């Protein structure tokens, strides 16, 4: 995938994951992109552990994998930030 594809998938995945985890009001476009790209890496790693395929290109499966990884990432971040407060 090219860099533009990573940005598009990352933005969508980060935005959808932030809505699932309740972080949508506090995250901007740049944070959504970074979260989605990191989510793609985490989701691909998790899927490879489970025996599935990770990011396969610019398609719906890659978006789903990225959303799963981004939700995992935001859930961990939320758990640590709530523990500190």
Short mmCIF file of N, CA, C and O in Angstrom, two decimals:
data_model
loop_
_atom_site.label_atom_id
_atom_site.label_comp_id
_atom_site.label_asym_id
_atom_site.label_seq_id
_atom_site.Cartn_x
_atom_site.Cartn_y
_atom_site.Cartn_z
N UNK A 1 0.84 -1.19 0.00
CA UNK A 1 0.00 0.00 0.00
C UNK A 1 0.88 1.24 0.00
O UNK A 1 1.91 1.27 0.63
N UNK A 2 0.40 2.25 -0.67
CA UNK A 2 1.12 3.51 -0.70
C UNK A 2 0.81 4.35 0.53
O UNK A 2 -0.08 4.04 1.33
N UNK A 3 1.55 5.42 0.68
CA UNK A 3 1.39 6.29 1.84
C UNK A 3 0.01 6.93 1.88
O UNK A 3 -0.57 7.08 2.96
N UNK A 4 -0.55 7.26 0.73
CA UNK A 4 -1.88 7.86 0.68
C UNK A 4 -2.92 6.85 1.17
O UNK A 4 -3.84 7.20 1.91
N UNK A 5 -2.76 5.59 0.79
CA UNK A 5 -3.68 4.54 1.26
C UNK A 5 -3.60 4.37 2.77
O UNK A 5 -4.62 4.21 3.44
N UNK A 6 -2.39 4.41 3.32
CA UNK A 6 -2.22 4.31 4.78
C UNK A 6 -2.91 5.48 5.48
O UNK A 6 -3.54 5.29 6.52
N UNK A 7 -2.80 6.67 4.91
CA UNK A 7 -3.42 7.85 5.52
C UNK A 7 -4.94 7.74 5.48
O UNK A 7 -5.62 8.02 6.48
N UNK A 8 -5.49 7.31 4.34
CA UNK A 8 -6.95 7.20 4.21
C UNK A 8 -7.49 6.12 5.14
O UNK A 8 -8.45 6.35 5.90
N UNK A 9 -6.90 4.93 5.09
CA UNK A 9 -7.34 3.84 5.97
C UNK A 9 -7.13 4.23 7.43
O UNK A 9 -8.00 3.98 8.28
N UNK A 10 -6.00 4.86 7.73
CA UNK A 10 -5.72 5.28 9.10
C UNK A 10 -6.72 6.29 9.61
O UNK A 10 -7.17 6.22 10.76
N UNK A 11 -7.09 7.26 8.77
CA UNK A 11 -8.05 8.28 9.19
C UNK A 11 -9.41 7.65 9.47
O UNK A 11 -10.05 7.94 10.49
N UNK A 12 -9.86 6.79 8.57
CA UNK A 12 -11.16 6.13 8.77
C UNK A 12 -11.14 5.22 10.00
O UNK A 12 -12.07 5.26 10.82
N UNK A 13 -10.11 4.41 10.12
CA UNK A 13 -10.03 3.47 11.24
C UNK A 13 -9.92 4.21 12.57
O UNK A 13 -10.57 3.85 13.55
N UNK A 14 -9.10 5.24 12.61
CA UNK A 14 -8.95 6.02 13.84
C UNK A 14 -10.23 6.71 14.24
O UNK A 14 -10.59 6.76 15.42
N UNK A 15 -10.93 7.25 13.26
CA UNK A 15 -12.20 7.94 13.53
C UNK A 15 -13.25 6.97 14.05
O UNK A 15 -13.92 7.24 15.05
N UNK A 16 -13.41 5.82 13.38
CA UNK A 16 -14.39 4.83 13.81
C UNK A 16 -14.04 4.27 15.18
O UNK A 16 -14.91 4.12 16.05
N UNK A 17 -12.76 3.98 15.41
CA UNK A 17 -12.34 3.45 16.72
C UNK A 17 -12.55 4.48 17.82
O UNK A 17 -12.93 4.13 18.94
N UNK A 18 -12.32 5.76 17.52
CA UNK A 18 -12.53 6.79 18.55
C UNK A 18 -14.00 6.92 18.90
O UNK A 18 -14.34 7.25 20.03
N UNK A 19 -14.90 6.66 17.94
CA UNK A 19 -16.33 6.67 18.26
C UNK A 19 -16.69 5.46 19.12
O UNK A 19 -17.51 5.58 20.03
N UNK A 20 -16.09 4.30 18.86
CA UNK A 20 -16.35 3.11 19.68
C UNK A 20 -15.89 3.29 21.11
O UNK A 20 -16.53 2.82 22.04
N UNK A 21 -14.75 3.95 21.31
CA UNK A 21 -14.16 4.07 22.64
C UNK A 21 -14.54 5.36 23.36
O UNK A 21 -14.12 5.57 24.49
N UNK A 22 -15.29 6.23 22.72
CA UNK A 22 -15.72 7.47 23.36
C UNK A 22 -14.69 8.59 23.35
O UNK A 22 -14.81 9.53 24.11
N UNK A 23 -13.70 8.49 22.50
CA UNK A 23 -12.65 9.51 22.42
C UNK A 23 -12.87 10.50 21.28
O UNK A 23 -12.00 11.31 21.02
N UNK A 24 -13.98 10.44 20.60
CA UNK A 24 -14.17 11.21 19.38
C UNK A 24 -14.09 12.71 19.61
O UNK A 24 -13.55 13.44 18.79
N UNK A 25 -14.59 13.19 20.74
CA UNK A 25 -14.60 14.63 21.00
C UNK A 25 -13.21 15.19 21.29
O UNK A 25 -12.96 16.36 21.08
N UNK A 26 -12.32 14.35 21.76
CA UNK A 26 -10.99 14.83 22.15
C UNK A 26 -9.92 14.62 21.09
O UNK A 26 -8.80 15.07 21.26
N UNK A 27 -10.27 13.93 20.00
CA UNK A 27 -9.27 13.62 18.98
C UNK A 27 -9.52 14.44 17.72
O UNK A 27 -10.65 14.57 17.28
N UNK A 28 -8.46 14.94 17.14
CA UNK A 28 -8.55 15.64 15.87
C UNK A 28 -8.19 14.72 14.72
O UNK A 28 -7.96 13.51 14.89
N UNK A 29 -8.12 15.29 13.55
CA UNK A 29 -7.85 14.51 12.34
C UNK A 29 -6.46 13.86 12.39
O UNK A 29 -6.30 12.69 12.04
N UNK A 30 -5.46 14.61 12.83
CA UNK A 30 -4.09 14.08 12.88
C UNK A 30 -4.00 12.93 13.87
O UNK A 30 -3.37 11.90 13.60
N UNK A 31 -4.64 13.07 15.03
CA UNK A 31 -4.63 11.99 16.03
C UNK A 31 -5.36 10.76 15.50
O UNK A 31 -4.95 9.63 15.76
N UNK A 32 -6.46 10.97 14.76
CA UNK A 32 -7.18 9.84 14.16
C UNK A 32 -6.30 9.11 13.16
O UNK A 32 -6.30 7.87 13.12
N UNK A 33 -5.57 9.83 12.34
CA UNK A 33 -4.68 9.21 11.35
C UNK A 33 -3.60 8.39 12.04
O UNK A 33 -3.36 7.23 11.69
N UNK A 34 -2.95 8.99 13.03
CA UNK A 34 -1.89 8.27 13.75
C UNK A 34 -2.43 7.04 14.48
O UNK A 34 -1.81 5.97 14.47
N UNK A 35 -3.60 7.20 15.09
CA UNK A 35 -4.22 6.07 15.79
C UNK A 35 -4.58 4.95 14.82
O UNK A 35 -4.36 3.77 15.11
N UNK A 36 -5.11 5.31 13.67
CA UNK A 36 -5.48 4.31 12.68
C UNK A 36 -4.28 3.58 12.10
O UNK A 36 -4.32 2.36 11.88
N UNK A 37 -3.19 4.31 11.84
CA UNK A 37 -1.99 3.67 11.31
C UNK A 37 -1.38 2.74 12.37
O UNK A 37 -1.02 1.60 12.07
N UNK A 38 -1.30 3.22 13.61
CA UNK A 38 -0.79 2.36 14.69
C UNK A 38 -1.74 1.18 14.90
O UNK A 38 -1.30 0.05 15.15
N UNK A 39 -3.04 1.43 14.76
CA UNK A 39 -4.02 0.35 14.87
C UNK A 39 -3.85 -0.69 13.79
O UNK A 39 -4.06 -1.88 14.03
N UNK A 40 -3.47 -0.27 12.60
CA UNK A 40 -3.19 -1.22 11.53
C UNK A 40 -2.03 -2.13 11.86
O UNK A 40 -2.07 -3.33 11.60
N UNK A 41 -1.01 -1.56 12.46
CA UNK A 41 0.15 -2.37 12.87
C UNK A 41 -0.22 -3.33 13.99
O UNK A 41 0.12 -4.52 13.95
N UNK A 42 -0.95 -2.82 14.98
CA UNK A 42 -1.37 -3.67 16.10
C UNK A 42 -2.35 -4.73 15.63
O UNK A 42 -2.24 -5.90 15.99
N UNK A 43 -3.32 -4.32 14.81
CA UNK A 43 -4.31 -5.27 14.30
C UNK A 43 -3.68 -6.35 13.44
O UNK A 43 -4.05 -7.52 13.52
N UNK A 44 -2.71 -5.97 12.61
CA UNK A 44 -2.01 -6.96 11.80
C UNK A 44 -1.24 -7.94 12.65
O UNK A 44 -1.21 -9.15 12.37
N UNK A 45 -0.63 -7.46 13.73
CA UNK A 45 0.11 -8.33 14.65
C UNK A 45 -0.85 -9.29 15.34
O UNK A 45 -0.59 -10.50 15.44
N UNK A 46 -1.98 -8.77 15.83
CA UNK A 46 -2.96 -9.61 16.52
C UNK A 46 -3.54 -10.66 15.56
O UNK A 46 -3.68 -11.82 15.93
N UNK A 47 -3.84 -10.26 14.35
CA UNK A 47 -4.40 -11.21 13.38
C UNK A 47 -3.39 -12.30 13.02
O UNK A 47 -3.76 -13.45 12.82
N UNK A 48 -2.12 -11.94 12.94
CA UNK A 48 -1.11 -12.95 12.63
C UNK A 48 -0.96 -13.94 13.78
O UNK A 48 -0.72 -15.13 13.55
N UNK A 49 -1.10 -13.46 15.01
CA UNK A 49 -1.06 -14.37 16.17
C UNK A 49 -2.25 -15.33 16.14
O UNK A 49 -2.12 -16.50 16.45
N UNK A 50 -3.42 -14.81 15.74
CA UNK A 50 -4.63 -15.62 15.70
C UNK A 50 -4.70 -16.51 14.47
O UNK A 50 -5.64 -17.28 14.31
N UNK A 51 -3.74 -16.39 13.57
CA UNK A 51 -3.69 -17.24 12.39
C UNK A 51 -4.38 -16.64 11.17
O UNK A 51 -4.51 -17.30 10.15
N UNK A 52 -4.84 -15.41 11.26
CA UNK A 52 -5.50 -14.77 10.14
C UNK A 52 -4.52 -13.93 9.34
O UNK A 52 -3.31 -13.93 9.57
N UNK A 53 -5.06 -13.21 8.37
CA UNK A 53 -4.23 -12.30 7.58
C UNK A 53 -4.43 -10.88 8.09
O UNK A 53 -5.52 -10.50 8.51
N UNK A 54 -3.38 -10.12 8.03
CA UNK A 54 -3.42 -8.74 8.50
C UNK A 54 -3.85 -7.80 7.39
O UNK A 54 -4.82 -8.04 6.69
N UNK A 55 -3.11 -6.74 7.22
CA UNK A 55 -3.40 -5.74 6.21
C UNK A 55 -3.06 -6.33 4.84
O UNK A 55 -1.94 -6.77 4.61
N UNK A 56 -4.05 -6.34 3.94
CA UNK A 56 -3.85 -6.96 2.64
C UNK A 56 -3.91 -5.97 1.49
O UNK A 56 -3.80 -6.36 0.34
N UNK A 57 -4.12 -4.73 1.76
CA UNK A 57 -4.21 -3.72 0.71
C UNK A 57 -5.30 -2.71 1.04
O UNK A 57 -5.75 -2.61 2.17
N UNK A 58 -5.75 -1.99 0.05
CA UNK A 58 -6.78 -0.97 0.23
C UNK A 58 -8.14 -1.62 0.04
O UNK A 58 -8.72 -1.60 -1.04
N UNK A 59 -8.64 -2.25 1.12
CA UNK A 59 -9.91 -2.96 1.05
C UNK A 59 -10.60 -2.94 2.41
O UNK A 59 -10.06 -2.44 3.39
N UNK A 60 -11.79 -3.51 2.45
CA UNK A 60 -12.59 -3.52 3.68
C UNK A 60 -11.91 -4.32 4.78
O UNK A 60 -11.94 -3.93 5.95
N UNK A 61 -11.29 -5.46 4.44
CA UNK A 61 -10.63 -6.28 5.45
C UNK A 61 -9.53 -5.50 6.15
O UNK A 61 -9.40 -5.56 7.38
N UNK A 62 -8.75 -4.76 5.41
CA UNK A 62 -7.68 -3.96 6.02
C UNK A 62 -8.26 -2.90 6.94
O UNK A 62 -7.70 -2.61 8.00
N UNK A 63 -9.39 -2.31 6.55
CA UNK A 63 -10.06 -1.33 7.41
C UNK A 63 -10.53 -1.97 8.70
O UNK A 63 -10.33 -1.41 9.79
N UNK A 64 -11.11 -3.16 8.61
CA UNK A 64 -11.59 -3.88 9.81
C UNK A 64 -10.42 -4.21 10.73
O UNK A 64 -10.50 -4.02 11.95
N UNK A 65 -9.33 -4.70 10.17
CA UNK A 65 -8.15 -5.03 10.97
C UNK A 65 -7.60 -3.78 11.65
O UNK A 65 -7.26 -3.80 12.83
N UNK A 66 -7.56 -2.67 10.93
CA UNK A 66 -7.08 -1.42 11.50
C UNK A 66 -8.00 -0.91 12.60
O UNK A 66 -7.53 -0.39 13.62
N UNK A 67 -9.30 -1.05 12.42
CA UNK A 67 -10.25 -0.63 13.46
C UNK A 67 -10.06 -1.47 14.72
O UNK A 67 -10.03 -0.93 15.84
N UNK A 68 -9.90 -2.78 14.55
CA UNK A 68 -9.68 -3.66 15.71
C UNK A 68 -8.42 -3.24 16.46
O UNK A 68 -8.42 -3.11 17.69
N UNK A 69 -7.34 -3.01 15.74
CA UNK A 69 -6.09 -2.58 16.38
C UNK A 69 -6.21 -1.22 17.03
O UNK A 69 -5.68 -1.00 18.13
N UNK A 70 -6.92 -0.29 16.39
CA UNK A 70 -7.08 1.05 16.97
C UNK A 70 -7.95 1.01 18.22
O UNK A 70 -7.69 1.74 19.18
N UNK A 71 -8.98 0.16 18.23
CA UNK A 71 -9.80 0.02 19.43
C UNK A 71 -8.96 -0.55 20.56
O UNK A 71 -9.07 -0.10 21.72
N UNK A 72 -8.12 -1.53 20.27
CA UNK A 72 -7.22 -2.08 21.29
C UNK A 72 -6.31 -0.98 21.83
O UNK A 72 -6.16 -0.82 23.05
N UNK A 73 -5.71 -0.22 20.93
CA UNK A 73 -4.80 0.86 21.34
C UNK A 73 -5.51 1.90 22.20
O UNK A 73 -5.02 2.27 23.27
N UNK A 74 -6.67 2.37 21.76
CA UNK A 74 -7.39 3.39 22.53
C UNK A 74 -7.91 2.85 23.85
O UNK A 74 -7.97 3.59 24.84
N UNK A 75 -8.27 1.58 23.90
CA UNK A 75 -8.72 0.98 25.16
C UNK A 75 -7.59 0.93 26.18
O UNK A 75 -7.80 1.21 27.37
N UNK A 76 -6.40 0.58 25.72
CA UNK A 76 -5.24 0.55 26.61
C UNK A 76 -4.91 1.97 27.09
O UNK A 76 -4.66 2.19 28.28
N UNK A 77 -4.94 2.93 26.18
CA UNK A 77 -4.67 4.32 26.56
C UNK A 77 -5.72 4.81 27.56
O UNK A 77 -5.38 5.46 28.55
N UNK A 78 -6.99 4.50 27.31
CA UNK A 78 -8.04 4.92 28.24
C UNK A 78 -7.88 4.27 29.60
O UNK A 78 -8.11 4.91 30.63
N UNK A 79 -7.48 3.01 29.64
CA UNK A 79 -7.29 2.32 30.92
C UNK A 79 -6.19 2.97 31.74
O UNK A 79 -6.34 3.15 32.96
N UNK A 80 -5.09 3.34 31.10
CA UNK A 80 -3.99 3.97 31.82
C UNK A 80 -4.30 5.40 32.22
O UNK A 80 -3.93 5.84 33.30
N UNK A 81 -5.02 6.13 31.38
CA UNK A 81 -5.33 7.52 31.73
C UNK A 81 -6.39 7.59 32.83
O UNK A 81 -6.37 8.51 33.63
N UNK A 82 -7.30 6.64 32.88
CA UNK A 82 -8.30 6.63 33.95
C UNK A 82 -7.70 6.19 35.28
O UNK A 82 -8.14 6.62 36.33
N UNK A 83 -6.70 5.33 35.20
CA UNK A 83 -6.04 4.86 36.41
C UNK A 83 -5.28 6.01 37.08
O UNK A 83 -5.22 6.10 38.29
N UNK A 84 -4.70 6.91 36.30
CA UNK A 84 -3.93 8.03 36.85
C UNK A 84 -4.84 9.06 37.51
O UNK A 84 -4.46 9.73 38.43
N UNK A 85 -6.05 9.22 37.00
CA UNK A 85 -6.95 10.27 37.51
C UNK A 85 -7.57 9.90 38.81
O UNK A 85 -7.74 8.89 39.27
#
